[in-house]
Amino acid sequence: MRIAVTGSIATDHLMTFPGRFGDQLIAEQLDRVSLSFLVDDLQIRRGGCAANIAFGMGCLGLRPVLVGAVGADFADYRSWLERHGVDCDSVHVSEIHHTARFLCTTDEDHNQIASFYTGAMAEARLIELGPIVDRLGGLDLVLVSPNDPDAMLRHTDEARGRGIPFAADLSQQLARMPGEDIRRLVDGAAYLFGNDYEKGLIEQKTGWSDEEILDRVGVRVTTLGPKGAVIDRKGEPSLHVSPAPELGKADPTGVGDAFRSGFLAGVAWGLSLERCGQIGNLTATHVLERVGGQEYELGRASFLERFAAAYGAEAAAEVEPLVKCHYA
Ligand SMILES: Nc1ncnc2c1ncn2[C@@H]1O[C@H](COP(=O)(O)OP(=O)(O)OP(=O)(O)O)[C@@H](O)[C@H]1O
Ligand SMILES: [Mg+2]
């Protein structure tokens, strides 16, 4: 099964300031702010929704096709993703812009001053799925995850027009998109992903009820943070999938993306929705245990052992012949 993962590709530059921003701001001089914070720490992490999702799928042994726009500075990131099984041949490289970048400084009190540079991501709207379909001899699923809004609409319209099943993952882009666009991204999706907050926001912004959404999508997958996930289909009882116990909690950034990696791996392997949700939960747990969205290692033996512990030996036996992690 060939899955195209479209969406953002970015790097995060995270700094910590050992003081308080508030102490540096002078109330009478806010019209002339010129501040430089001497920071203690800089962490550069690979991110972007599509890159995170494709990375997780690659770690599980699939070969997802990453579709997004980057800058000439992508070389190192590209080799990292390729080493983890991601097909980067359809990534668009901008001639003028840098790869999207999130710059964030956090102070002692966890206040943050951040900027997001869209950069090359704006060129994702220039990407056409046609040549990708031709290169691969077909696509079985197109995931539309957060990206330049015009690109999200274009990929969805193109998948729909070509009769390729698509999955809608609006996540953080929901906030800024008008209801009309959200309806266009959701209507007819084979899978609709969101957390429980986003589920409500989709209903509010589209004006469609819970039931009406289930009329329009194949499967709706709602993640519930520490409570796992719930999977709904029209006319079927809700299927609750319990979370996979975590060994420790480091940082939740990217858990939603990793859930999608695992879930879609289950879809690619032709497993039941329950197994898909379980694989999603366990993959998400791996991200929760590390700082960063792509800092985890999926070892095959430990993955299967943890899967069996969380969901039983029978479930693990179904997954065992399919998981082909990069690490033993
Ligand atoms: N504390 C936890 N223990 C176990 N699993 C967790 C925990 N928190 C999150 N998860 C897993 O991660 C999945 C996604 O979490 P969540 O619903 O918080 O996504 P999200 O809000 O989209 O996150 P983000 O956008 O920050 O990545 C859950 O379905 C679950 O499998
Ligand atoms: Mg999310």
mmCIF file with all atom_site columns, N, CA and C in Angstrom, residues 111-165:
data_model
loop_
_atom_site.group_PDB
_atom_site.id
_atom_site.type_symbol
_atom_site.label_atom_id
_atom_site.label_alt_id
_atom_site.label_comp_id
_atom_site.label_asym_id
_atom_site.label_entity_id
_atom_site.label_seq_id
_atom_site.pdbx_PDB_ins_code
_atom_site.Cartn_x
_atom_site.Cartn_y
_atom_site.Cartn_z
_atom_site.occupancy
_atom_site.B_iso_or_equiv
_atom_site.pdbx_formal_charge
_atom_site.auth_seq_id
_atom_site.auth_comp_id
_atom_site.auth_asym_id
_atom_site.auth_atom_id
_atom_site.pdbx_PDB_model_num
ATOM 1   N N  . ASN A 1 111 ? 6.991   31.277 30.281  1.00 0.00 ? 111 ASN A N  1
ATOM 2   C CA . ASN A 1 111 ? 6.429   32.196 29.281  1.00 0.00 ? 111 ASN A CA 1
ATOM 3   C C  . ASN A 1 111 ? 7.224   31.964 28.005  1.00 0.00 ? 111 ASN A C  1
ATOM 4   N N  . GLN A 1 112 ? 6.574   32.163 26.877  1.00 0.00 ? 112 GLN A N  1
ATOM 5   C CA . GLN A 1 112 ? 7.281   31.919 25.624  1.00 0.00 ? 112 GLN A CA 1
ATOM 6   C C  . GLN A 1 112 ? 7.150   33.089 24.662  1.00 0.00 ? 112 GLN A C  1
ATOM 7   N N  . ILE A 1 113 ? 8.230   33.352 23.949  1.00 0.00 ? 113 ILE A N  1
ATOM 8   C CA . ILE A 1 113 ? 8.181   34.295 22.833  1.00 0.00 ? 113 ILE A CA 1
ATOM 9   C C  . ILE A 1 113 ? 8.633   33.491 21.620  1.00 0.00 ? 113 ILE A C  1
ATOM 10  N N  . ALA A 1 114 ? 7.758   33.398 20.647  1.00 0.00 ? 114 ALA A N  1
ATOM 11  C CA . ALA A 1 114 ? 8.062   32.505 19.537  1.00 0.00 ? 114 ALA A CA 1
ATOM 12  C C  . ALA A 1 114 ? 7.712   33.147 18.207  1.00 0.00 ? 114 ALA A C  1
ATOM 13  N N  . SER A 1 115 ? 8.351   32.664 17.172  1.00 0.00 ? 115 SER A N  1
ATOM 14  C CA . SER A 1 115 ? 8.005   33.079 15.816  1.00 0.00 ? 115 SER A CA 1
ATOM 15  C C  . SER A 1 115 ? 7.981   31.834 14.950  1.00 0.00 ? 115 SER A C  1
ATOM 16  N N  . PHE A 1 116 ? 7.054   31.805 14.018  1.00 0.00 ? 116 PHE A N  1
ATOM 17  C CA . PHE A 1 116 ? 7.045   30.708 13.063  1.00 0.00 ? 116 PHE A CA 1
ATOM 18  C C  . PHE A 1 116 ? 7.273   31.293 11.682  1.00 0.00 ? 116 PHE A C  1
ATOM 19  N N  . TYR A 1 117 ? 8.359   30.850 11.060  1.00 0.00 ? 117 TYR A N  1
ATOM 20  C CA . TYR A 1 117 ? 8.677   31.289 9.701   1.00 0.00 ? 117 TYR A CA 1
ATOM 21  C C  . TYR A 1 117 ? 8.154   30.231 8.738   1.00 0.00 ? 117 TYR A C  1
ATOM 22  N N  . THR A 1 118 ? 7.217   30.618 7.903   1.00 0.00 ? 118 THR A N  1
ATOM 23  C CA . THR A 1 118 ? 6.604   29.659 6.979   1.00 0.00 ? 118 THR A CA 1
ATOM 24  C C  . THR A 1 118 ? 7.567   29.258 5.876   1.00 0.00 ? 118 THR A C  1
ATOM 25  N N  . GLY A 1 119 ? 8.260   30.256 5.338   1.00 0.00 ? 119 GLY A N  1
ATOM 26  C CA . GLY A 1 119 ? 9.277   29.984 4.328   1.00 0.00 ? 119 GLY A CA 1
ATOM 27  C C  . GLY A 1 119 ? 8.782   29.118 3.194   1.00 0.00 ? 119 GLY A C  1
ATOM 28  N N  . ALA A 1 120 ? 9.545   28.088 2.905   1.00 0.00 ? 120 ALA A N  1
ATOM 29  C CA . ALA A 1 120 ? 9.264   27.233 1.751   1.00 0.00 ? 120 ALA A CA 1
ATOM 30  C C  . ALA A 1 120 ? 7.895   26.579 1.820   1.00 0.00 ? 120 ALA A C  1
ATOM 31  N N  . MET A 1 121 ? 7.339   26.445 3.027   1.00 0.00 ? 121 MET A N  1
ATOM 32  C CA . MET A 1 121 ? 6.052   25.745 3.160   1.00 0.00 ? 121 MET A CA 1
ATOM 33  C C  . MET A 1 121 ? 4.972   26.372 2.279   1.00 0.00 ? 121 MET A C  1
ATOM 34  N N  . ALA A 1 122 ? 5.094   27.684 2.038   1.00 0.00 ? 122 ALA A N  1
ATOM 35  C CA . ALA A 1 122 ? 4.098   28.360 1.194   1.00 0.00 ? 122 ALA A CA 1
ATOM 36  C C  . ALA A 1 122 ? 4.108   27.792 -0.226  1.00 0.00 ? 122 ALA A C  1
ATOM 37  N N  . GLU A 1 123 ? 5.217   27.175 -0.606  1.00 0.00 ? 123 GLU A N  1
ATOM 38  C CA . GLU A 1 123 ? 5.293   26.617 -1.966  1.00 0.00 ? 123 GLU A CA 1
ATOM 39  C C  . GLU A 1 123 ? 4.667   25.232 -2.060  1.00 0.00 ? 123 GLU A C  1
ATOM 40  N N  . ALA A 1 124 ? 4.216   24.693 -0.952  1.00 0.00 ? 124 ALA A N  1
ATOM 41  C CA . ALA A 1 124 ? 3.583   23.360 -0.996  1.00 0.00 ? 124 ALA A CA 1
ATOM 42  C C  . ALA A 1 124 ? 2.346   23.387 -1.884  1.00 0.00 ? 124 ALA A C  1
ATOM 43  N N  . ARG A 1 125 ? 1.753   24.588 -2.036  1.00 0.00 ? 125 ARG A N  1
ATOM 44  C CA . ARG A 1 125 ? 0.553   24.702 -2.883  1.00 0.00 ? 125 ARG A CA 1
ATOM 45  C C  . ARG A 1 125 ? 0.881   24.496 -4.362  1.00 0.00 ? 125 ARG A C  1
ATOM 46  N N  . LEU A 1 126 ? 2.196   24.498 -4.690  1.00 0.00 ? 126 LEU A N  1
ATOM 47  C CA . LEU A 1 126 ? 2.583   24.282 -6.088  1.00 0.00 ? 126 LEU A CA 1
ATOM 48  C C  . LEU A 1 126 ? 2.699   22.794 -6.414  1.00 0.00 ? 126 LEU A C  1
ATOM 49  N N  . ILE A 1 127 ? 2.635   21.959 -5.383  1.00 0.00 ? 127 ILE A N  1
ATOM 50  C CA . ILE A 1 127 ? 2.868   20.518 -5.594  1.00 0.00 ? 127 ILE A CA 1
ATOM 51  C C  . ILE A 1 127 ? 1.618   19.852 -6.155  1.00 0.00 ? 127 ILE A C  1
ATOM 52  N N  . GLU A 1 128 ? 1.844   19.071 -7.193  1.00 0.00 ? 128 GLU A N  1
ATOM 53  C CA . GLU A 1 128 ? 0.757   18.344 -7.826  1.00 0.00 ? 128 GLU A CA 1
ATOM 54  C C  . GLU A 1 128 ? 0.938   16.864 -7.510  1.00 0.00 ? 128 GLU A C  1
ATOM 55  N N  . LEU A 1 129 ? -0.145  16.171 -7.236  1.00 0.00 ? 129 LEU A N  1
ATOM 56  C CA . LEU A 1 129 ? -0.027  14.736 -6.920  1.00 0.00 ? 129 LEU A CA 1
ATOM 57  C C  . LEU A 1 129 ? 0.206   13.901 -8.183  1.00 0.00 ? 129 LEU A C  1
ATOM 58  N N  . GLY A 1 130 ? -0.265  14.400 -9.331  1.00 0.00 ? 130 GLY A N  1
ATOM 59  C CA . GLY A 1 130 ? -0.168  13.644 -10.589 1.00 0.00 ? 130 GLY A CA 1
ATOM 60  C C  . GLY A 1 130 ? 1.197   13.012 -10.843 1.00 0.00 ? 130 GLY A C  1
ATOM 61  N N  . PRO A 1 131 ? 2.272   13.811 -10.843 1.00 0.00 ? 131 PRO A N  1
ATOM 62  C CA . PRO A 1 131 ? 3.592   13.229 -11.106 1.00 0.00 ? 131 PRO A CA 1
ATOM 63  C C  . PRO A 1 131 ? 4.004   12.181 -10.062 1.00 0.00 ? 131 PRO A C  1
ATOM 64  N N  . ILE A 1 132 ? 3.477   12.317 -8.839  1.00 0.00 ? 132 ILE A N  1
ATOM 65  C CA . ILE A 1 132 ? 3.831   11.344 -7.786  1.00 0.00 ? 132 ILE A CA 1
ATOM 66  C C  . ILE A 1 132 ? 3.124   10.017 -8.080  1.00 0.00 ? 132 ILE A C  1
ATOM 67  N N  . VAL A 1 133 ? 1.862   10.144 -8.494  1.00 0.00 ? 133 VAL A N  1
ATOM 68  C CA . VAL A 1 133 ? 1.100   8.951  -8.880  1.00 0.00 ? 133 VAL A CA 1
ATOM 69  C C  . VAL A 1 133 ? 1.822   8.255  -10.033 1.00 0.00 ? 133 VAL A C  1
ATOM 70  N N  . ASP A 1 134 ? 2.284   9.038  -11.010 1.00 0.00 ? 134 ASP A N  1
ATOM 71  C CA . ASP A 1 134 ? 2.974   8.454  -12.173 1.00 0.00 ? 134 ASP A CA 1
ATOM 72  C C  . ASP A 1 134 ? 4.279   7.784  -11.755 1.00 0.00 ? 134 ASP A C  1
ATOM 73  N N  . ARG A 1 135 ? 5.036   8.451  -10.894 1.00 0.00 ? 135 ARG A N  1
ATOM 74  C CA . ARG A 1 135 ? 6.319   7.885  -10.477 1.00 0.00 ? 135 ARG A CA 1
ATOM 75  C C  . ARG A 1 135 ? 6.151   6.548  -9.768  1.00 0.00 ? 135 ARG A C  1
ATOM 76  N N  . LEU A 1 136 ? 5.094   6.454  -8.939  1.00 0.00 ? 136 LEU A N  1
ATOM 77  C CA . LEU A 1 136 ? 4.931   5.258  -8.108  1.00 0.00 ? 136 LEU A CA 1
ATOM 78  C C  . LEU A 1 136 ? 3.988   4.234  -8.726  1.00 0.00 ? 136 LEU A C  1
ATOM 79  N N  . GLY A 1 137 ? 3.388   4.594  -9.835  1.00 0.00 ? 137 GLY A N  1
ATOM 80  C CA . GLY A 1 137 ? 2.432   3.673  -10.455 1.00 0.00 ? 137 GLY A CA 1
ATOM 81  C C  . GLY A 1 137 ? 1.137   3.592  -9.656  1.00 0.00 ? 137 GLY A C  1
ATOM 82  N N  . GLY A 1 138 ? 0.797   4.686  -8.943  1.00 0.00 ? 138 GLY A N  1
ATOM 83  C CA . GLY A 1 138 ? -0.464  4.715  -8.191  1.00 0.00 ? 138 GLY A CA 1
ATOM 84  C C  . GLY A 1 138 ? -0.229  5.071  -6.737  1.00 0.00 ? 138 GLY A C  1
ATOM 85  N N  . LEU A 1 139 ? -1.284  5.560  -6.098  1.00 0.00 ? 139 LEU A N  1
ATOM 86  C CA . LEU A 1 139 ? -1.252  5.853  -4.662  1.00 0.00 ? 139 LEU A CA 1
ATOM 87  C C  . LEU A 1 139 ? -2.520  5.264  -4.064  1.00 0.00 ? 139 LEU A C  1
ATOM 88  N N  . ASP A 1 140 ? -2.418  4.703  -2.876  1.00 0.00 ? 140 ASP A N  1
ATOM 89  C CA . ASP A 1 140 ? -3.593  4.085  -2.259  1.00 0.00 ? 140 ASP A CA 1
ATOM 90  C C  . ASP A 1 140 ? -4.251  4.978  -1.225  1.00 0.00 ? 140 ASP A C  1
ATOM 91  N N  . LEU A 1 141 ? -3.484  5.927  -0.690  1.00 0.00 ? 141 LEU A N  1
ATOM 92  C CA . LEU A 1 141 ? -4.037  6.820  0.322   1.00 0.00 ? 141 LEU A CA 1
ATOM 93  C C  . LEU A 1 141 ? -3.199  8.099  0.356   1.00 0.00 ? 141 LEU A C  1
ATOM 94  N N  . VAL A 1 142 ? -3.881  9.223  0.478   1.00 0.00 ? 142 VAL A N  1
ATOM 95  C CA . VAL A 1 142 ? -3.184  10.505 0.627   1.00 0.00 ? 142 VAL A CA 1
ATOM 96  C C  . VAL A 1 142 ? -3.582  11.088 1.981   1.00 0.00 ? 142 VAL A C  1
ATOM 97  N N  . LEU A 1 143 ? -2.614  11.256 2.861   1.00 0.00 ? 143 LEU A N  1
ATOM 98  C CA . LEU A 1 143 ? -2.901  11.903 4.144   1.00 0.00 ? 143 LEU A CA 1
ATOM 99  C C  . LEU A 1 143 ? -2.667  13.400 3.982   1.00 0.00 ? 143 LEU A C  1
ATOM 100 N N  . VAL A 1 144 ? -3.671  14.187 4.350   1.00 0.00 ? 144 VAL A N  1
ATOM 101 C CA . VAL A 1 144 ? -3.531  15.642 4.267   1.00 0.00 ? 144 VAL A CA 1
ATOM 102 C C  . VAL A 1 144 ? -3.398  16.167 5.690   1.00 0.00 ? 144 VAL A C  1
ATOM 103 N N  . SER A 1 145 ? -2.177  16.439 6.095   1.00 0.00 ? 145 SER A N  1
ATOM 104 C CA . SER A 1 145 ? -1.945  16.924 7.461   1.00 0.00 ? 145 SER A CA 1
ATOM 105 C C  . SER A 1 145 ? -1.569  18.412 7.406   1.00 0.00 ? 145 SER A C  1
ATOM 106 N N  . PRO A 1 146 ? -1.512  19.099 8.571   1.00 0.00 ? 146 PRO A N  1
ATOM 107 C CA . PRO A 1 146 ? -1.332  20.542 8.602   1.00 0.00 ? 146 PRO A CA 1
ATOM 108 C C  . PRO A 1 146 ? -0.198  21.042 7.708   1.00 0.00 ? 146 PRO A C  1
ATOM 109 N N  . ASN A 1 147 ? -0.520  22.094 6.943   1.00 0.00 ? 147 ASN A N  1
ATOM 110 C CA . ASN A 1 147 ? 0.379   22.569 5.900   1.00 0.00 ? 147 ASN A CA 1
ATOM 111 C C  . ASN A 1 147 ? -0.076  23.964 5.521   1.00 0.00 ? 147 ASN A C  1
ATOM 112 N N  . ASP A 1 148 ? 0.513   24.518 4.500   1.00 0.00 ? 148 ASP A N  1
ATOM 113 C CA . ASP A 1 148 ? -0.015  25.722 3.886   1.00 0.00 ? 148 ASP A CA 1
ATOM 114 C C  . ASP A 1 148 ? -1.496  25.437 3.548   1.00 0.00 ? 148 ASP A C  1
ATOM 115 N N  . PRO A 1 149 ? -2.435  26.281 4.006   1.00 0.00 ? 149 PRO A N  1
ATOM 116 C CA . PRO A 1 149 ? -3.852  25.959 3.810   1.00 0.00 ? 149 PRO A CA 1
ATOM 117 C C  . PRO A 1 149 ? -4.245  25.714 2.350   1.00 0.00 ? 149 PRO A C  1
ATOM 118 N N  . ASP A 1 150 ? -3.669  26.474 1.434   1.00 0.00 ? 150 ASP A N  1
ATOM 119 C CA . ASP A 1 150 ? -3.986  26.250 0.027   1.00 0.00 ? 150 ASP A CA 1
ATOM 120 C C  . ASP A 1 150 ? -3.485  24.887 -0.450  1.00 0.00 ? 150 ASP A C  1
ATOM 121 N N  . ALA A 1 151 ? -2.373  24.467 0.089   1.00 0.00 ? 151 ALA A N  1
ATOM 122 C CA . ALA A 1 151 ? -1.844  23.151 -0.276  1.00 0.00 ? 151 ALA A CA 1
ATOM 123 C C  . ALA A 1 151 ? -2.778  22.050 0.238   1.00 0.00 ? 151 ALA A C  1
ATOM 124 N N  . MET A 1 152 ? -3.299  22.234 1.459   1.00 0.00 ? 152 MET A N  1
ATOM 125 C CA . MET A 1 152 ? -4.205  21.221 2.026   1.00 0.00 ? 152 MET A CA 1
ATOM 126 C C  . MET A 1 152 ? -5.443  21.076 1.145   1.00 0.00 ? 152 MET A C  1
ATOM 127 N N  . LEU A 1 153 ? -5.961  22.220 0.713   1.00 0.00 ? 153 LEU A N  1
ATOM 128 C CA . LEU A 1 153 ? -7.156  22.188 -0.128  1.00 0.00 ? 153 LEU A CA 1
ATOM 129 C C  . LEU A 1 153 ? -6.825  21.556 -1.481  1.00 0.00 ? 153 LEU A C  1
ATOM 130 N N  . ARG A 1 154 ? -5.678  21.924 -2.028  1.00 0.00 ? 154 ARG A N  1
ATOM 131 C CA . ARG A 1 154 ? -5.325  21.403 -3.340  1.00 0.00 ? 154 ARG A CA 1
ATOM 132 C C  . ARG A 1 154 ? -5.128  19.884 -3.308  1.00 0.00 ? 154 ARG A C  1
ATOM 133 N N  . HIS A 1 155 ? -4.392  19.397 -2.301  1.00 0.00 ? 155 HIS A N  1
ATOM 134 C CA . HIS A 1 155 ? -4.146  17.943 -2.235  1.00 0.00 ? 155 HIS A CA 1
ATOM 135 C C  . HIS A 1 155 ? -5.465  17.189 -2.066  1.00 0.00 ? 155 HIS A C  1
ATOM 136 N N  . THR A 1 156 ? -6.357  17.750 -1.241  1.00 0.00 ? 156 THR A N  1
ATOM 137 C CA . THR A 1 156 ? -7.643  17.079 -1.009  1.00 0.00 ? 156 THR A CA 1
ATOM 138 C C  . THR A 1 156 ? -8.459  17.040 -2.294  1.00 0.00 ? 156 THR A C  1
ATOM 139 N N  . ASP A 1 157 ? -8.547  18.191 -2.953  1.00 0.00 ? 157 ASP A N  1
ATOM 140 C CA . ASP A 1 157 ? -9.313  18.251 -4.197  1.00 0.00 ? 157 ASP A CA 1
ATOM 141 C C  . ASP A 1 157 ? -8.736  17.294 -5.242  1.00 0.00 ? 157 ASP A C  1
ATOM 142 N N  . GLU A 1 158 ? -7.402  17.251 -5.296  1.00 0.00 ? 158 GLU A N  1
ATOM 143 C CA . GLU A 1 158 ? -6.790  16.404 -6.317  1.00 0.00 ? 158 GLU A CA 1
ATOM 144 C C  . GLU A 1 158 ? -7.015  14.923 -6.014  1.00 0.00 ? 158 GLU A C  1
ATOM 145 N N  . ALA A 1 159 ? -6.886  14.546 -4.746  1.00 0.00 ? 159 ALA A N  1
ATOM 146 C CA . ALA A 1 159 ? -7.120  13.141 -4.381  1.00 0.00 ? 159 ALA A CA 1
ATOM 147 C C  . ALA A 1 159 ? -8.565  12.773 -4.704  1.00 0.00 ? 159 ALA A C  1
ATOM 148 N N  . ARG A 1 160 ? -9.475  13.662 -4.332  1.00 0.00 ? 160 ARG A N  1
ATOM 149 C CA . ARG A 1 160 ? -10.892 13.407 -4.596  1.00 0.00 ? 160 ARG A CA 1
ATOM 150 C C  . ARG A 1 160 ? -11.125 13.267 -6.101  1.00 0.00 ? 160 ARG A C  1
ATOM 151 N N  . GLY A 1 161 ? -10.547 14.180 -6.872  1.00 0.00 ? 161 GLY A N  1
ATOM 152 C CA . GLY A 1 161 ? -10.729 14.177 -8.323  1.00 0.00 ? 161 GLY A CA 1
ATOM 153 C C  . GLY A 1 161 ? -10.172 12.923 -8.982  1.00 0.00 ? 161 GLY A C  1
ATOM 154 N N  . ARG A 1 162 ? -9.101  12.405 -8.428  1.00 0.00 ? 162 ARG A N  1
ATOM 155 C CA . ARG A 1 162 ? -8.471  11.216 -8.999  1.00 0.00 ? 162 ARG A CA 1
ATOM 156 C C  . ARG A 1 162 ? -9.030  9.924  -8.414  1.00 0.00 ? 162 ARG A C  1
ATOM 157 N N  . GLY A 1 163 ? -9.943  10.074 -7.481  1.00 0.00 ? 163 GLY A N  1
ATOM 158 C CA . GLY A 1 163 ? -10.521 8.883  -6.863  1.00 0.00 ? 163 GLY A CA 1
ATOM 159 C C  . GLY A 1 163 ? -9.565  8.164  -5.919  1.00 0.00 ? 163 GLY A C  1
ATOM 160 N N  . ILE A 1 164 ? -8.587  8.895  -5.385  1.00 0.00 ? 164 ILE A N  1
ATOM 161 C CA . ILE A 1 164 ? -7.667  8.282  -4.409  1.00 0.00 ? 164 ILE A CA 1
ATOM 162 C C  . ILE A 1 164 ? -8.227  8.548  -3.011  1.00 0.00 ? 164 ILE A C  1
ATOM 163 N N  . PRO A 1 165 ? -8.383  7.515  -2.181  1.00 0.00 ? 165 PRO A N  1
ATOM 164 C CA . PRO A 1 165 ? -8.864  7.746  -0.812  1.00 0.00 ? 165 PRO A CA 1
ATOM 165 C C  . PRO A 1 165 ? -7.934  8.720  -0.087  1.00 0.00 ? 165 PRO A C  1
#
